[in-house]
Amino acid sequence: MTHRWTNAAKAAVLAPLAALSLAWTAAVVTTETSSPAAGSAESSEPGTLPDGSTVPAEAIEAPASMSWGHAMGAGSAAQAIASASTNAIPSAALAAYQRAEAIINSADPSCHLPWQLVAAVGRVESDHGRYGGNSLDDQGEATPGIFGPRLDGRPGTRAISDTDAGELDRDRRFDRAVGPMQFIPSTWSVVGVDADGDGVRNPQDIDDAALASAVYLCSGQDDLSTDSGQRASVFRYNHSREYVDLVIAIMTAYLQGDYTAVPNSTVAGGYLTPLAPGEQPRDGAGGGGGGPKEPGDLDGGPDGPGPSPAPSDGPTAGPAPAPTGGPTGGPTGGPAPDPSEPVPDPTTPAAPLPSPTVPVPSVPLPSLPVPTPTVITEVEAIAQCLAQGLIDNPLDPNDLFDQCVADLLNP
């Protein structure tokens, strides 16, 4: 079993945590530097997370979420894995996941949490904050707000009477999971963190929610660099083996680089569904079939070979002789052909007809304006650098991350 650091030992690595948290937040979201930032040396005690809370020494057994899959739709587990790259991660969510990894592993070095695991939970729980018509705003808050099904004991849910007086989930009778990481209010009260220093622990804020998920997953003694540790912590998050398998599969795709970052307002890309063995294309394209016969079809049904040729009464090796209609010798009673003229050979191809020359008037081309260079914002530059796998080191003002942002802002 991996040895857990004591609070005194954690204090040794938390000294630079204040600068890291504040610099990271300032880089992604503009904040007032004059306001007290959670996690600063003045506002937190040794051995704590940025807002003064601590990583629980004992594993949290109460689930963080009790319903899942509503954000993905029926039968979409394989889709979520296959479309990991096309269903990109909003830049605010990607920054929050990576920041959560940096903070939690500084506060608890024995956890070894990869940000891809937090991202996989976010994908399953809310499609990175995009479930139900939501999107992440510039501050990383899900708008208009993500609220899971009422936990009233109906099929697929457990009955949990209200624990927050409706403050978080807007329901005073039963609880609902809330926010991009779908925390039950009672569990949020244990792990909720103010990760971005705005003075509020908000489960709808992807910064707070992602770090709270990291706190939950790192509680206890599990080493999250191992498969067993990852599975144990994810199972505590949501008590479902199927949920665990899906989260681990998506995490593996993200670890292999199968993801992209997009601006927060970008709609997720679609996906292609392969045909099952023996299944015919629904629109009639491809193969030899076109589905059931519809009125007006000429192919005779799914496997029809096409229009049938007209029946014949015998071989058709050559043209039929012209009938003799009388003394004129012609089929229509016209004058008989001149025997002195040569008879054309039917096997000789006819000479091609000359193509008529059609004059093409000249059309003046429109004068197109020269496009001006595209100017990107600092937030877009940061998102592109994050997508390249670069992470800002707030202690180095000119690291690769800073150089990448500067190059994009000053091409």
Coordinates of C-alpha atoms in Angstrom, one line a residue:
M1 CA 0.0 0.0 0.0
T2 CA 1.3 3.4 -1.0
H3 CA 2.4 5.6 1.9
R4 CA 0.3 8.7 2.3
W5 CA 2.0 11.9 3.2
T6 CA 1.2 13.5 6.5
N7 CA -0.1 17.1 6.7
A8 CA 3.4 18.2 7.8
A9 CA 5.0 16.6 4.7
K10 CA 2.3 18.0 2.4
A11 CA 3.2 21.5 3.7
A12 CA 6.7 21.2 2.2
V13 CA 5.2 21.0 -1.3
L14 CA 2.4 23.5 -0.8
A15 CA 4.7 26.6 -0.5
P16 CA 4.7 27.2 -4.3
L17 CA 1.1 26.2 -4.6
A18 CA -0.1 29.8 -4.1
A19 CA 1.8 31.2 -7.0
L20 CA 0.8 28.2 -9.2
S21 CA -2.9 28.5 -8.5
L22 CA -3.1 32.3 -8.9
A23 CA -1.0 32.4 -12.1
W24 CA -2.9 29.5 -13.7
T25 CA -6.2 31.2 -13.0
A26 CA -5.0 34.6 -14.2
A27 CA -3.8 33.0 -17.4
V28 CA -7.2 31.5 -18.3
V29 CA -9.7 33.8 -16.7
T30 CA -9.2 37.5 -16.0
T31 CA -9.5 38.1 -12.2
E32 CA -9.1 41.0 -9.9
T33 CA -5.6 40.7 -8.5
S34 CA -6.5 43.0 -5.6
S35 CA -9.1 40.4 -4.3
P36 CA -7.9 37.7 -1.9
A37 CA -7.0 34.7 -3.9
A38 CA -7.8 31.3 -2.4
G39 CA -4.6 29.4 -2.1
S40 CA -2.3 32.4 -1.5
A41 CA 0.2 32.2 1.2
E42 CA -1.8 34.7 3.2
S43 CA -5.1 32.9 2.9
S44 CA -4.2 29.2 3.4
E45 CA -2.6 27.2 6.2
P46 CA 0.2 24.7 5.7
G47 CA -1.0 21.3 4.5
T48 CA -4.1 22.6 2.8
L49 CA -5.6 23.0 -0.7
P50 CA -5.8 26.5 -2.3
D51 CA -8.9 27.5 -0.4
G52 CA -7.9 26.1 3.0
S53 CA -9.5 22.7 2.7
T54 CA -7.6 19.4 2.9
V55 CA -7.4 16.1 1.0
P56 CA -9.2 13.6 3.2
A57 CA -6.9 11.0 4.6
E58 CA -9.6 8.3 4.5
A59 CA -11.3 7.3 1.3
I60 CA -14.7 8.8 0.8
E61 CA -17.1 5.9 0.3
A62 CA -20.3 8.0 -0.3
P63 CA -20.7 8.2 -4.1
A64 CA -20.2 11.5 -5.8
S65 CA -22.8 10.7 -8.5
M66 CA -25.6 8.2 -8.5
S67 CA -26.9 8.5 -12.0
W68 CA -25.0 8.5 -15.3
G69 CA -25.4 8.1 -19.0
H70 CA -28.2 10.7 -19.3
A71 CA -25.6 13.1 -20.9
M72 CA -24.6 10.5 -23.5
G73 CA -27.8 8.8 -24.6
A74 CA -28.7 5.2 -24.8
G75 CA -26.2 2.8 -26.4
S76 CA -23.5 5.5 -26.8
A77 CA -20.7 4.0 -24.7
A78 CA -18.9 2.8 -27.8
Q79 CA -19.6 6.1 -29.5
A80 CA -18.0 8.0 -26.6
I81 CA -14.8 6.1 -27.0
A82 CA -14.7 6.1 -30.9
S83 CA -15.5 9.8 -31.1
A84 CA -13.0 10.9 -28.4
S85 CA -11.2 13.2 -30.8
T86 CA -14.2 14.5 -32.8
N87 CA -16.1 15.2 -29.6
A88 CA -13.5 17.8 -28.5
I89 CA -12.9 19.2 -25.0
P90 CA -13.8 22.9 -24.4
S91 CA -10.7 24.9 -23.6
A92 CA -12.1 26.0 -20.2
A93 CA -12.7 22.3 -19.3
L94 CA -9.3 21.2 -20.5
A95 CA -7.5 23.9 -18.5
A96 CA -9.5 23.0 -15.4
Y97 CA -8.6 19.3 -15.7
Q98 CA -4.9 20.0 -16.2
R99 CA -4.9 22.5 -13.4
A100 CA -6.6 20.0 -11.1
E101 CA -3.8 17.5 -11.8
A102 CA -1.1 20.0 -11.0
I103 CA -2.7 21.2 -7.7
I104 CA -3.7 17.8 -6.3
N105 CA -0.4 16.1 -7.1
S106 CA 1.4 19.0 -5.4
A107 CA -0.8 18.8 -2.4
D108 CA -0.7 14.9 -2.3
P109 CA 2.3 13.6 -4.3
S110 CA 1.3 10.0 -3.5
C111 CA -1.9 10.2 -5.5
H112 CA -0.3 10.4 -9.0
L113 CA -3.6 11.5 -10.5
P114 CA -3.6 12.0 -14.4
W115 CA -5.8 14.8 -15.6
Q116 CA -7.1 12.4 -18.3
L117 CA -8.9 10.5 -15.6
V118 CA -10.7 13.6 -14.4
A119 CA -11.5 14.5 -18.0
A120 CA -13.0 11.1 -18.6
V121 CA -15.3 11.5 -15.6
G122 CA -16.3 14.9 -17.0
R123 CA -17.1 13.4 -20.4
V124 CA -19.3 10.7 -19.0
E125 CA -21.1 12.9 -16.5
S126 CA -21.9 16.0 -18.6
D127 CA -20.0 15.9 -21.9
H128 CA -17.5 18.4 -20.4
G129 CA -20.3 20.8 -19.3
R130 CA -22.4 20.7 -22.5
Y131 CA -25.3 18.4 -21.3
G132 CA -28.8 19.7 -21.7
G133 CA -28.0 22.7 -23.9
N134 CA -25.4 24.0 -21.5
S135 CA -22.0 25.6 -22.4
L136 CA -19.1 26.8 -20.4
D137 CA -18.8 30.6 -20.3
D138 CA -15.5 32.5 -20.2
Q139 CA -15.3 32.0 -16.4
G140 CA -15.8 28.2 -16.9
E141 CA -19.4 28.1 -15.4
A142 CA -22.0 25.8 -17.0
T143 CA -24.8 28.0 -18.3
P144 CA -27.7 27.9 -17.7
G145 CA -26.8 25.1 -15.2
I146 CA -26.6 21.3 -15.1
F147 CA -29.0 19.4 -12.9
G148 CA -29.4 15.6 -12.9
P149 CA -32.5 13.6 -12.5
R150 CA -34.4 13.9 -9.3
L151 CA -33.2 11.2 -6.9
D152 CA -36.6 10.1 -5.8
G153 CA -36.3 6.3 -6.0
R154 CA -37.7 5.9 -9.5
P155 CA -36.1 3.2 -11.7
G156 CA -32.4 4.0 -12.2
T157 CA -32.2 6.3 -9.1
R158 CA -32.0 6.0 -5.4
A159 CA -34.2 8.0 -3.1
I160 CA -32.2 10.8 -1.4
S161 CA -34.2 13.3 0.5
D162 CA -33.1 16.9 0.2
T163 CA -29.8 17.7 2.0
D164 CA -29.1 21.3 0.9
A165 CA -32.5 23.0 1.2
G166 CA -32.5 23.4 -2.6
E167 CA -29.5 25.7 -2.5
L168 CA -27.4 23.9 -5.0
D169 CA -30.0 21.7 -6.9
R170 CA -33.1 23.9 -6.7
D171 CA -35.1 21.0 -5.3
R172 CA -36.3 21.1 -1.7
R173 CA -37.8 17.6 -1.6
F174 CA -35.1 15.4 -3.1
D175 CA -31.5 15.8 -4.1
R176 CA -30.2 16.1 -7.7
A177 CA -26.6 15.8 -8.9
V178 CA -25.3 19.2 -10.0
G179 CA -22.7 20.7 -12.2
P180 CA -20.3 19.4 -14.9
M181 CA -19.0 16.6 -12.6
Q182 CA -22.5 15.8 -11.2
F183 CA -21.9 16.0 -7.5
I184 CA -24.7 15.0 -5.1
P185 CA -25.1 18.0 -2.7
S186 CA -24.2 16.0 0.4
T187 CA -20.9 14.8 -1.2
W188 CA -20.1 18.3 -2.5
S189 CA -20.3 19.6 1.1
V190 CA -17.3 17.3 1.8
V191 CA -15.1 17.9 -1.2
G192 CA -16.2 21.2 -2.6
V193 CA -13.3 23.5 -3.4
D194 CA -12.8 27.1 -4.5
A195 CA -10.2 26.4 -7.1
D196 CA -10.2 29.7 -9.0
G197 CA -10.1 32.1 -6.0
D198 CA -13.4 33.8 -6.7
G199 CA -14.5 33.3 -3.1
V200 CA -17.3 30.8 -4.0
R201 CA -17.3 27.0 -4.0
N202 CA -19.5 26.5 -7.0
P203 CA -20.3 23.0 -8.4
Q204 CA -21.4 24.5 -11.7
D205 CA -17.9 26.0 -12.1
I206 CA -15.7 23.6 -14.0
D207 CA -12.6 24.9 -12.1
D208 CA -14.1 24.1 -8.7
A209 CA -15.8 20.9 -9.9
A210 CA -12.7 19.4 -11.6
L211 CA -10.5 20.0 -8.5
A212 CA -13.3 18.6 -6.2
S213 CA -13.3 15.5 -8.4
A214 CA -9.5 15.2 -8.0
V215 CA -9.9 15.6 -4.2
Y216 CA -12.6 12.9 -4.1
L217 CA -10.5 10.5 -6.3
C218 CA -7.3 11.1 -4.3
S219 CA -9.0 10.6 -0.9
G220 CA -7.7 7.5 0.9
Q221 CA -4.7 5.4 0.0
D222 CA -5.1 4.6 -3.7
D223 CA -2.3 5.2 -6.1
L224 CA -4.0 6.5 -9.2
S225 CA -1.1 5.7 -11.5
T226 CA -2.2 2.1 -11.3
D227 CA -5.1 0.4 -12.9
S228 CA -6.3 -1.0 -9.6
G229 CA -6.1 2.4 -7.9
Q230 CA -8.0 4.1 -10.7
R231 CA -10.8 1.5 -10.8
A232 CA -11.2 1.6 -7.0
S233 CA -11.5 5.4 -6.9
V234 CA -13.8 5.6 -9.9
F235 CA -16.0 2.9 -8.4
R236 CA -16.3 5.0 -5.3
Y237 CA -17.3 7.9 -7.4
N238 CA -20.2 6.0 -9.0
H239 CA -21.0 2.5 -7.8
S240 CA -21.2 0.9 -11.2
R241 CA -18.8 -1.5 -12.9
E242 CA -20.1 -0.5 -16.3
Y243 CA -19.4 3.2 -15.4
V244 CA -15.9 2.3 -14.3
D245 CA -15.1 0.4 -17.5
L246 CA -16.4 3.4 -19.6
V247 CA -14.4 6.0 -17.7
I248 CA -11.2 4.0 -17.9
A249 CA -11.7 3.4 -21.6
I250 CA -12.1 7.1 -22.3
M251 CA -9.2 8.0 -20.1
T252 CA -7.0 5.6 -22.1
A253 CA -8.1 7.3 -25.3
Y254 CA -7.1 10.7 -23.9
L255 CA -3.8 9.3 -22.6
Q256 CA -3.0 8.3 -26.2
G257 CA -3.6 11.9 -27.3
D258 CA -7.0 11.2 -28.9
Y259 CA -8.5 14.5 -28.0
T260 CA -8.7 18.1 -29.3
A261 CA -9.4 21.4 -27.6
V262 CA -12.0 23.8 -29.0
P263 CA -13.4 27.2 -27.9
N264 CA -16.0 26.9 -25.2
S265 CA -18.9 27.7 -27.6
T266 CA -18.0 25.1 -30.2
V267 CA -20.6 22.4 -30.8
A268 CA -19.3 18.8 -30.5
G269 CA -18.6 17.0 -33.7
G270 CA -20.6 14.0 -35.0
Y271 CA -19.6 10.5 -35.5
L272 CA -20.0 7.7 -38.1
T273 CA -21.7 4.4 -37.2
P274 CA -20.4 1.3 -39.1
L275 CA -22.9 -1.1 -40.6
A276 CA -23.5 -4.3 -38.7
P277 CA -22.7 -7.6 -40.6
G278 CA -25.5 -8.1 -43.2
E279 CA -27.1 -4.7 -42.6
Q280 CA -28.1 -2.8 -45.7
P281 CA -27.5 0.9 -46.1
R282 CA -30.7 2.8 -45.1
D283 CA -30.5 5.1 -48.1
G284 CA -30.0 2.4 -50.7
A285 CA -26.4 3.4 -51.5
G286 CA -23.6 0.9 -52.0
G287 CA -23.6 -2.9 -52.4
G288 CA -26.2 -4.6 -54.5
G289 CA -29.3 -3.5 -52.7
G290 CA -31.3 -0.5 -51.9
G291 CA -33.7 -1.7 -49.2
P292 CA -37.3 -2.6 -49.6
K293 CA -39.0 -1.8 -52.8
E294 CA -40.7 1.5 -52.8
P295 CA -43.3 2.8 -55.3
G296 CA -41.5 3.9 -58.4
D297 CA -38.4 1.6 -57.8
L298 CA -37.1 -0.2 -60.9
D299 CA -34.6 -2.5 -59.3
G300 CA -37.0 -5.1 -58.0
G301 CA -36.2 -4.9 -54.3
P302 CA -33.2 -5.3 -52.0
D303 CA -31.2 -7.6 -54.3
G304 CA -32.8 -6.8 -57.6
P305 CA -30.4 -6.9 -60.5
G306 CA -31.9 -3.9 -62.2
P307 CA -34.4 -3.5 -65.2
S308 CA -34.9 -6.8 -67.0
P309 CA -34.2 -7.0 -70.8
A310 CA -37.2 -7.5 -73.0
P311 CA -37.8 -11.2 -73.8
S312 CA -36.6 -12.5 -77.2
D313 CA -37.9 -15.4 -79.3
G314 CA -34.5 -16.4 -80.6
P315 CA -31.0 -15.4 -81.3
T316 CA -30.2 -11.9 -82.6
A317 CA -27.0 -12.5 -84.4
G318 CA -27.5 -9.8 -86.9
P319 CA -30.0 -7.3 -88.2
A320 CA -33.3 -8.7 -89.6
P321 CA -33.7 -8.5 -93.3
A322 CA -35.9 -5.7 -94.6
P323 CA -39.3 -6.9 -95.7
T324 CA -40.2 -6.6 -99.3
G325 CA -43.4 -4.7 -99.6
G326 CA -44.0 -5.1 -103.3
P327 CA -42.4 -4.2 -106.6
T328 CA -40.7 -1.2 -105.1
G329 CA -38.5 -3.4 -102.9
G330 CA -38.6 -0.9 -100.1
P331 CA -40.4 -1.4 -96.8
T332 CA -42.4 1.9 -97.2
G333 CA -43.1 1.8 -100.9
G334 CA -40.5 4.4 -101.7
P335 CA -38.0 4.3 -104.6
A336 CA -35.7 1.3 -104.7
P337 CA -32.0 1.9 -103.9
D338 CA -29.6 2.4 -106.8
P339 CA -27.6 -0.9 -107.3
S340 CA -24.7 1.1 -108.7
E341 CA -24.0 2.8 -105.3
P342 CA -21.7 1.0 -102.9
V343 CA -23.4 -0.8 -100.0
P344 CA -21.9 0.4 -96.6
D345 CA -20.3 -2.2 -94.5
P346 CA -22.3 -2.5 -91.2
T347 CA -19.1 -3.5 -89.3
T348 CA -17.3 -0.3 -90.2
P349 CA -17.8 2.3 -87.4
A350 CA -19.5 5.5 -88.5
A351 CA -17.4 8.6 -88.7
P352 CA -17.9 10.9 -85.7
L353 CA -20.1 13.9 -86.2
P354 CA -18.2 17.2 -86.0
S355 CA -18.7 19.0 -82.7
P356 CA -20.2 22.4 -83.2
T357 CA -18.1 25.3 -82.1
V358 CA -19.9 27.3 -79.4
P359 CA -18.4 30.7 -78.6
V360 CA -17.9 31.2 -74.9
P361 CA -18.1 34.8 -73.9
S362 CA -15.4 36.0 -71.5
V363 CA -16.7 36.8 -68.0
P364 CA -14.7 39.3 -66.0
L365 CA -13.6 37.9 -62.7
P366 CA -14.7 39.8 -59.6
S367 CA -12.0 41.6 -57.6
L368 CA -11.8 39.8 -54.3
P369 CA -10.7 41.7 -51.2
V370 CA -7.5 40.6 -49.6
P371 CA -8.3 39.0 -46.2
T372 CA -6.9 40.6 -43.2
P373 CA -4.8 38.4 -40.9
T374 CA -6.8 36.6 -38.3
V375 CA -6.4 38.0 -34.8
I376 CA -6.9 35.6 -31.9
T377 CA -7.6 36.5 -28.3
E378 CA -5.3 35.5 -25.4
V379 CA -7.8 32.9 -24.2
E380 CA -7.8 31.3 -27.7
A381 CA -4.0 31.4 -27.8
I382 CA -3.8 29.7 -24.4
A383 CA -6.3 27.0 -25.5
Q384 CA -4.2 26.2 -28.6
C385 CA -1.0 25.9 -26.5
L386 CA -2.8 23.7 -24.0
A387 CA -4.0 21.5 -26.9
Q388 CA -0.3 21.0 -27.8
G389 CA 0.3 19.5 -24.4
L390 CA 2.1 22.5 -23.0
I391 CA 1.6 23.4 -19.3
D392 CA 2.4 26.8 -17.8
N393 CA 5.0 27.0 -15.1
P394 CA 4.2 30.1 -13.2
L395 CA 7.6 30.2 -11.7
D396 CA 9.2 30.6 -15.1
P397 CA 8.0 33.7 -17.0
N398 CA 9.5 32.5 -20.3
D399 CA 8.8 28.8 -20.4
L400 CA 7.7 27.0 -23.6
F401 CA 4.0 27.7 -22.7
D402 CA 4.6 31.4 -22.4
Q403 CA 6.7 31.4 -25.7
C404 CA 3.8 29.5 -27.5
V405 CA 1.2 32.1 -26.3
A406 CA 3.5 35.0 -27.3
D407 CA 4.1 33.6 -30.8
L408 CA 0.4 33.2 -31.4
L409 CA -0.4 36.7 -30.1
N410 CA 2.4 38.3 -32.1
P411 CA 2.8 36.4 -35.4

